[in-house]
Amino acid sequence: MLTKTKAYALKGLEGQAVEIEVDLTPGVPAMEMVGLPDAVVKESKDRVRSAIINSGFDYPIKRITINFAPAETKKEGAIFDLPVAIGILSAYDQIPTNCQDGYVLLGELSLDGSLRKINGLMAILISGLQNGYKKYIVPKENQAEASFVDGIEVYPASNLSEVVNHLSNVSPIPRLETKKFNGKNETSKYGVDFADVKGQLKAKRALEIAVAGGHNVLMVGPPGAGKTMLAKCVLTIMPDLSFEEAVEVTKIHSVAGVLDASQGIVTSRPFRSPHHSITVPALIGGDRRAKPGEVSLAHNGVLFLDEVPEYGRTVLDSLRQPLEDGVVTISRVLQTVEYPACFTLIGSMNPCPCGNYGSKNKECTCSPSQIRNYIGRISGPFLDRIDIQIEVDGISFGEFKDKASGEPSEKIRERVVKVREIERERFKGSKTRTNSEMTNEDIKKYCEVDRESQNLLELSFAKLGLSARAGFRILRVARTIADLEGSDSIKVEHIAEAIQYRSLDKKYWK
Ligand SMILES: Nc1ncnc2c1ncn2[C@@H]1O[C@H](COP(=O)(O)OP(=O)(O)O)[C@@H](O)[C@H]1O
Ligand SMILES: [Mg+2]
Ligand SMILES: [Zn+2]
């Protein structure tokens, strides 16, 4: 008899329904799978067979043909274990005819018949919902993730027997209840707060501007100055995570297999800090299975590159596409997939090999050519995407022993959120979301400057030797500074402050 069972496959974050046909015919007992890669097939056959037998069912002593349609999708076999097993049981009349109709079955089987967690469930369920599929059986380990998708019926099962008992109505599984999402940003989540950072008012101000306008930042300063500590505080001043943003992040983390299964959804913005030995595929995404990389895992959050010059040149250059487009495209032999990769980049670096160049308190022992070589390791495409550069020097003893705590992150966050609201209003109906993403058209429209500001800009172009690109960056940052002040127009003091965040161009990269 021929049976049909519904499964689901993912290509990147896009899902597609797959129909699995099982046919039993007399002949030499064997299982043939049509339409899956060999290695996947072999493992899947063994798991399905053992799971069926170890769950106490009869395994057909017949020729089993299994066909996956459409043929061009897939092809990660493990997720098809459950529907394949149910298809076989159905074809062999171990369960009522067609009782699996109307369900999408998802899950990897262990040899003993228990259901294992699968990756990418959130993406599958949302795609399934959009394509009109209503009922799902999922591994119980995945149930938290499934509980955040509204508008579908989900039945979580621990093993093959539970699935069979549910489908044949012997012992129905209760429908999974949906959960409420809470993405409120609370500083207690992070164990750091800007209030704990002594001094460093200029750096804190720069990071506030950066988060408010979505600008990327590079911090330059000697070891121990507090750069890493400052970077870690950035999340504490970011806006609450909306449900839509959380779903985007969760899909990516789930596909990559790094989602906390007990949480089921990401509730805080990600902070990713890959080591400088990272490879391009690990950063951008790729490997054999076209998995998302660090840039996508950092989506809607922060990507922190500590000691930027230590990263390879090709690694830094590979950031060009995500920094420009907010997405990455990964091409593999079998498929091309796209993942979102929209993050705030925070970079930090020493100004020279010994770390003390430009420091007030310590002596640099490097030669000018050593300094040039070190700084020269980062260049072009990378620097072009940095709106704000700041020097961070170690704090003085006076600042260090000062008992007074700084302004708490919560207060700073309130100002950031106000600016984000202004931006939402300003860019309503356009692709641009933050000031940092403004196109040249947007800049024309939203960054008009008066005569005085124009003069200042001209003067600094000459003095600092700025490029036109740098000029646009200054205007974008000045827009954010004006927004923080609640000012519609960009004033000369906003331009003046924005220019300061370019001063390292002249010092290091000219
Ligand atoms: N401004 C500061 N206020 C409080 N602690 C600081 C400050 N600057 C540095 N520290 C302390 O010094 C340590 C080293 O700072 P770190 O952020 O690692 O410096 P860097 O990354 O610049 O080398 C931090 O863990 C922190 O405890
Ligand atoms: Mg550091
Ligand atoms: Zn030095």
Short mmCIF file of C-alpha atoms in Angstrom, two decimals, residues 139-406:
data_model
loop_
_atom_site.label_atom_id
_atom_site.label_comp_id
_atom_site.label_asym_id
_atom_site.label_seq_id
_atom_site.Cartn_x
_atom_site.Cartn_y
_atom_site.Cartn_z
CA PRO A 139 9.82 16.69 19.69
CA LYS A 140 8.98 17.52 23.29
CA GLU A 141 12.48 18.98 23.77
CA ASN A 142 11.49 21.64 21.22
CA GLN A 143 8.21 22.56 22.88
CA ALA A 144 9.32 25.87 24.43
CA GLU A 145 10.35 27.15 21.00
CA ALA A 146 7.05 26.04 19.46
CA SER A 147 5.03 27.70 22.20
CA PHE A 148 5.85 31.18 20.85
CA VAL A 149 4.20 30.58 17.49
CA ASP A 150 0.56 31.57 17.57
CA GLY A 151 -2.13 30.37 15.18
CA ILE A 152 -1.18 26.71 14.88
CA GLU A 153 -1.83 23.50 16.83
CA VAL A 154 1.27 21.88 18.24
CA TYR A 155 1.45 18.43 19.88
CA PRO A 156 4.77 17.72 21.59
CA ALA A 157 5.81 14.07 21.87
CA SER A 158 8.70 12.33 23.61
CA ASN A 159 8.83 9.21 21.47
CA LEU A 160 7.41 7.29 18.55
CA SER A 161 4.86 5.41 20.67
CA GLU A 162 3.35 8.66 21.94
CA VAL A 163 2.99 9.87 18.37
CA VAL A 164 1.30 6.63 17.32
CA ASN A 165 -1.05 6.72 20.32
CA HIS A 166 -1.96 10.30 19.52
CA LEU A 167 -2.58 9.72 15.81
CA SER A 168 -4.62 6.58 16.40
CA ASN A 169 -6.58 8.38 19.11
CA VAL A 170 -5.62 5.87 21.79
CA SER A 171 -4.09 8.53 23.99
CA PRO A 172 -4.27 12.03 22.52
CA ILE A 173 -1.49 14.48 23.43
CA PRO A 174 -2.81 17.75 24.91
CA ARG A 175 -2.36 20.70 22.59
CA LEU A 176 0.61 22.92 23.52
CA GLU A 177 -0.35 26.24 25.08
CA THR A 178 1.17 29.40 23.66
CA LYS A 179 3.41 31.61 25.78
CA LYS A 180 3.73 35.37 26.16
CA PHE A 181 6.97 36.94 25.09
CA ASN A 182 8.90 39.37 27.29
CA GLY A 183 11.84 41.15 25.66
CA LYS A 184 12.19 43.91 28.21
CA ASN A 185 15.77 45.09 28.51
CA GLU A 186 16.92 44.95 32.11
CA THR A 187 20.46 45.75 33.12
CA SER A 188 20.43 42.91 35.63
CA LYS A 189 20.61 40.53 32.66
CA TYR A 190 24.22 41.47 31.97
CA GLY A 191 26.12 41.90 35.22
CA VAL A 192 27.60 45.19 33.96
CA ASP A 193 26.28 48.74 34.00
CA PHE A 194 27.62 52.07 32.81
CA ALA A 195 27.27 53.23 36.42
CA ASP A 196 30.24 50.98 37.28
CA VAL A 197 32.51 52.54 34.66
CA LYS A 198 34.42 55.35 36.33
CA GLY A 199 35.25 58.46 34.33
CA GLN A 200 35.32 57.82 30.57
CA LEU A 201 32.58 60.39 29.98
CA LYS A 202 33.62 60.94 26.37
CA ALA A 203 33.56 57.23 25.58
CA LYS A 204 30.18 56.79 27.26
CA ARG A 205 28.78 59.72 25.31
CA ALA A 206 30.11 58.26 22.05
CA LEU A 207 28.55 54.86 22.79
CA GLU A 208 25.22 56.49 23.63
CA ILE A 209 25.26 58.27 20.26
CA ALA A 210 26.27 55.03 18.56
CA VAL A 211 23.38 53.01 19.95
CA ALA A 212 20.86 55.83 19.44
CA GLY A 213 21.70 56.16 15.74
CA GLY A 214 22.85 52.62 15.01
CA HIS A 215 26.42 53.71 14.32
CA ASN A 216 29.46 51.43 14.36
CA VAL A 217 32.29 52.32 16.73
CA LEU A 218 36.02 51.79 16.93
CA MET A 219 37.73 52.37 20.27
CA VAL A 220 41.49 52.92 20.27
CA GLY A 221 43.51 52.92 23.46
CA PRO A 222 46.11 51.23 25.64
CA PRO A 223 45.53 47.87 27.36
CA GLY A 224 43.54 48.14 30.56
CA ALA A 225 41.89 51.40 29.54
CA GLY A 226 38.46 49.81 29.86
CA LYS A 227 37.60 49.25 26.19
CA THR A 228 36.28 45.73 26.69
CA MET A 229 34.32 46.81 29.74
CA LEU A 230 32.75 49.68 27.80
CA ALA A 231 31.84 47.39 24.90
CA LYS A 232 30.12 44.98 27.26
CA CYS A 233 27.96 47.82 28.55
CA VAL A 234 26.56 48.58 25.09
CA LEU A 235 23.75 46.01 25.37
CA THR A 236 22.55 47.59 28.59
CA ILE A 237 21.45 50.75 26.78
CA MET A 238 19.78 49.13 23.78
CA PRO A 239 15.99 49.28 23.38
CA ASP A 240 13.75 46.39 24.46
CA LEU A 241 13.72 43.50 22.02
CA SER A 242 10.42 43.48 20.10
CA PHE A 243 8.69 40.17 19.43
CA GLU A 244 9.41 40.48 15.69
CA GLU A 245 13.10 41.08 16.37
CA ALA A 246 13.18 38.18 18.82
CA VAL A 247 11.66 35.85 16.25
CA GLU A 248 14.28 36.87 13.66
CA VAL A 249 17.09 36.21 16.12
CA THR A 250 15.54 32.97 17.36
CA LYS A 251 15.17 31.56 13.84
CA ILE A 252 18.86 32.15 13.21
CA HIS A 253 20.04 30.78 16.56
CA SER A 254 17.78 27.76 16.20
CA VAL A 255 19.00 26.92 12.70
CA ALA A 256 22.57 27.25 13.97
CA GLY A 257 21.77 24.93 16.87
CA VAL A 258 22.69 27.42 19.59
CA LEU A 259 19.23 28.26 20.91
CA ASP A 260 18.64 27.59 24.59
CA ALA A 261 15.92 24.93 24.27
CA SER A 262 14.47 25.55 27.72
CA GLN A 263 13.89 29.24 26.88
CA GLY A 264 12.63 28.52 23.38
CA ILE A 265 13.08 32.12 22.26
CA VAL A 266 15.84 34.70 22.49
CA THR A 267 14.83 37.38 24.98
CA SER A 268 17.95 39.58 25.00
CA ARG A 269 19.90 41.12 22.18
CA PRO A 270 22.88 38.97 21.26
CA PHE A 271 26.46 39.99 22.05
CA ARG A 272 28.89 38.01 19.95
CA SER A 273 32.64 38.37 20.39
CA PRO A 274 34.40 35.91 18.08
CA HIS A 275 38.10 35.33 18.73
CA HIS A 276 40.53 36.82 16.20
CA SER A 277 41.48 33.34 14.99
CA ILE A 278 38.00 33.00 13.46
CA THR A 279 37.71 31.86 9.83
CA VAL A 280 35.68 33.59 7.14
CA PRO A 281 33.00 30.82 7.00
CA ALA A 282 32.61 30.90 10.77
CA LEU A 283 32.22 34.67 10.74
CA ILE A 284 30.07 35.14 7.66
CA GLY A 285 28.36 31.77 7.54
CA GLY A 286 28.91 28.79 5.34
CA ASP A 287 30.51 25.45 5.98
CA ARG A 288 29.00 22.40 4.35
CA ARG A 289 25.51 22.99 5.60
CA ALA A 290 25.37 26.72 4.93
CA LYS A 291 24.95 27.46 8.62
CA PRO A 292 24.68 31.07 9.83
CA GLY A 293 27.92 32.71 10.98
CA GLU A 294 28.76 35.07 13.83
CA VAL A 295 27.50 38.11 11.90
CA SER A 296 24.04 36.56 11.72
CA LEU A 297 24.15 35.28 15.27
CA ALA A 298 24.77 38.94 16.20
CA HIS A 299 21.67 40.07 14.25
CA ASN A 300 19.75 42.78 16.16
CA GLY A 301 22.57 42.96 18.68
CA VAL A 302 26.29 43.64 18.95
CA LEU A 303 29.28 42.16 17.16
CA PHE A 304 32.37 42.94 19.23
CA LEU A 305 35.78 42.57 17.63
CA ASP A 306 38.42 42.85 20.32
CA GLU A 307 41.88 43.84 19.05
CA VAL A 308 40.79 44.41 15.46
CA PRO A 309 44.30 44.33 13.87
CA GLU A 310 44.73 40.75 15.08
CA TYR A 311 41.95 39.54 12.75
CA GLY A 312 43.09 38.49 9.30
CA ARG A 313 42.73 40.94 6.43
CA THR A 314 40.38 38.61 4.51
CA VAL A 315 38.28 38.18 7.64
CA LEU A 316 37.88 41.95 8.04
CA ASP A 317 37.19 42.42 4.34
CA SER A 318 34.48 39.75 4.47
CA LEU A 319 32.48 42.06 6.72
CA ARG A 320 31.83 44.36 3.79
CA GLN A 321 28.57 42.79 2.62
CA PRO A 322 26.90 42.47 6.01
CA LEU A 323 28.00 45.95 7.03
CA GLU A 324 26.65 47.43 3.82
CA ASP A 325 23.49 45.40 3.27
CA GLY A 326 22.56 43.98 6.68
CA VAL A 327 22.38 40.50 5.12
CA VAL A 328 24.80 37.81 4.01
CA THR A 329 24.45 35.58 1.00
CA ILE A 330 26.08 32.19 1.20
CA SER A 331 26.58 30.23 -1.99
CA ARG A 332 27.16 26.52 -1.83
CA VAL A 333 27.13 23.86 -4.51
CA LEU A 334 23.66 22.69 -3.59
CA GLN A 335 22.06 25.94 -2.53
CA THR A 336 22.33 29.68 -2.03
CA VAL A 337 20.90 30.98 1.20
CA GLU A 338 20.52 34.39 2.76
CA TYR A 339 20.63 35.26 6.45
CA PRO A 340 19.97 38.63 8.08
CA ALA A 341 23.08 40.21 9.61
CA CYS A 342 22.16 43.60 10.96
CA PHE A 343 24.25 44.41 14.00
CA THR A 344 26.10 47.22 15.73
CA LEU A 345 29.82 46.70 15.27
CA ILE A 346 32.03 47.63 18.19
CA GLY A 347 35.74 47.29 17.54
CA SER A 348 38.59 47.87 19.92
CA MET A 349 42.33 48.05 19.39
CA ASN A 350 45.61 49.13 20.83
CA PRO A 351 47.13 52.03 18.92
CA CYS A 352 50.47 50.23 18.46
CA PRO A 353 52.17 46.90 19.26
CA CYS A 354 53.18 48.00 22.79
CA GLY A 355 49.79 49.63 23.27
CA ASN A 356 50.87 52.95 24.70
CA TYR A 357 51.09 55.23 21.68
CA GLY A 358 49.17 58.43 22.43
CA SER A 359 48.70 57.60 26.12
CA LYS A 360 49.00 60.36 28.69
CA ASN A 361 50.28 58.05 31.41
CA LYS A 362 52.59 55.60 29.66
CA GLU A 363 55.51 55.66 27.25
CA CYS A 364 55.33 54.07 23.79
CA THR A 365 58.39 52.06 22.84
CA CYS A 366 57.45 51.42 19.20
CA SER A 367 59.12 52.86 16.11
CA PRO A 368 57.02 54.96 13.71
CA SER A 369 57.10 52.18 11.11
CA GLN A 370 55.96 49.61 13.67
CA ILE A 371 53.03 51.85 14.53
CA ARG A 372 52.21 52.38 10.86
CA ASN A 373 52.28 48.64 10.11
CA TYR A 374 50.09 47.82 13.05
CA ILE A 375 47.48 50.44 12.27
CA GLY A 376 47.72 49.62 8.56
CA ARG A 377 46.37 46.13 9.20
CA ILE A 378 42.91 47.60 9.31
CA SER A 379 41.90 49.66 6.37
CA GLY A 380 39.55 50.45 3.53
CA PRO A 381 36.23 48.66 3.63
CA PHE A 382 36.35 48.13 7.36
CA LEU A 383 37.15 51.71 8.34
CA ASP A 384 34.66 52.99 5.80
CA ARG A 385 31.82 51.49 7.78
CA ILE A 386 32.85 52.97 11.12
CA ASP A 387 30.96 56.18 11.92
CA ILE A 388 32.52 56.87 15.28
CA GLN A 389 36.16 56.53 16.29
CA ILE A 390 37.25 57.34 19.80
CA GLU A 391 40.40 57.29 21.82
CA VAL A 392 40.02 55.65 25.20
CA ASP A 393 42.84 56.34 27.62
CA GLY A 394 43.18 54.79 31.08
CA ILE A 395 41.51 56.72 33.88
CA SER A 396 43.56 58.73 36.37
CA PHE A 397 44.03 57.69 39.98
CA GLY A 398 41.71 60.50 41.03
CA GLU A 399 38.92 59.11 38.86
CA PHE A 400 39.70 55.58 40.00
CA LYS A 401 39.29 56.32 43.71
CA ASP A 402 36.21 58.47 43.17
CA LYS A 403 33.40 56.71 45.07
CA ALA A 404 30.56 58.41 43.20
CA SER A 405 28.95 56.10 40.66
CA GLY A 406 28.20 57.22 37.13
#
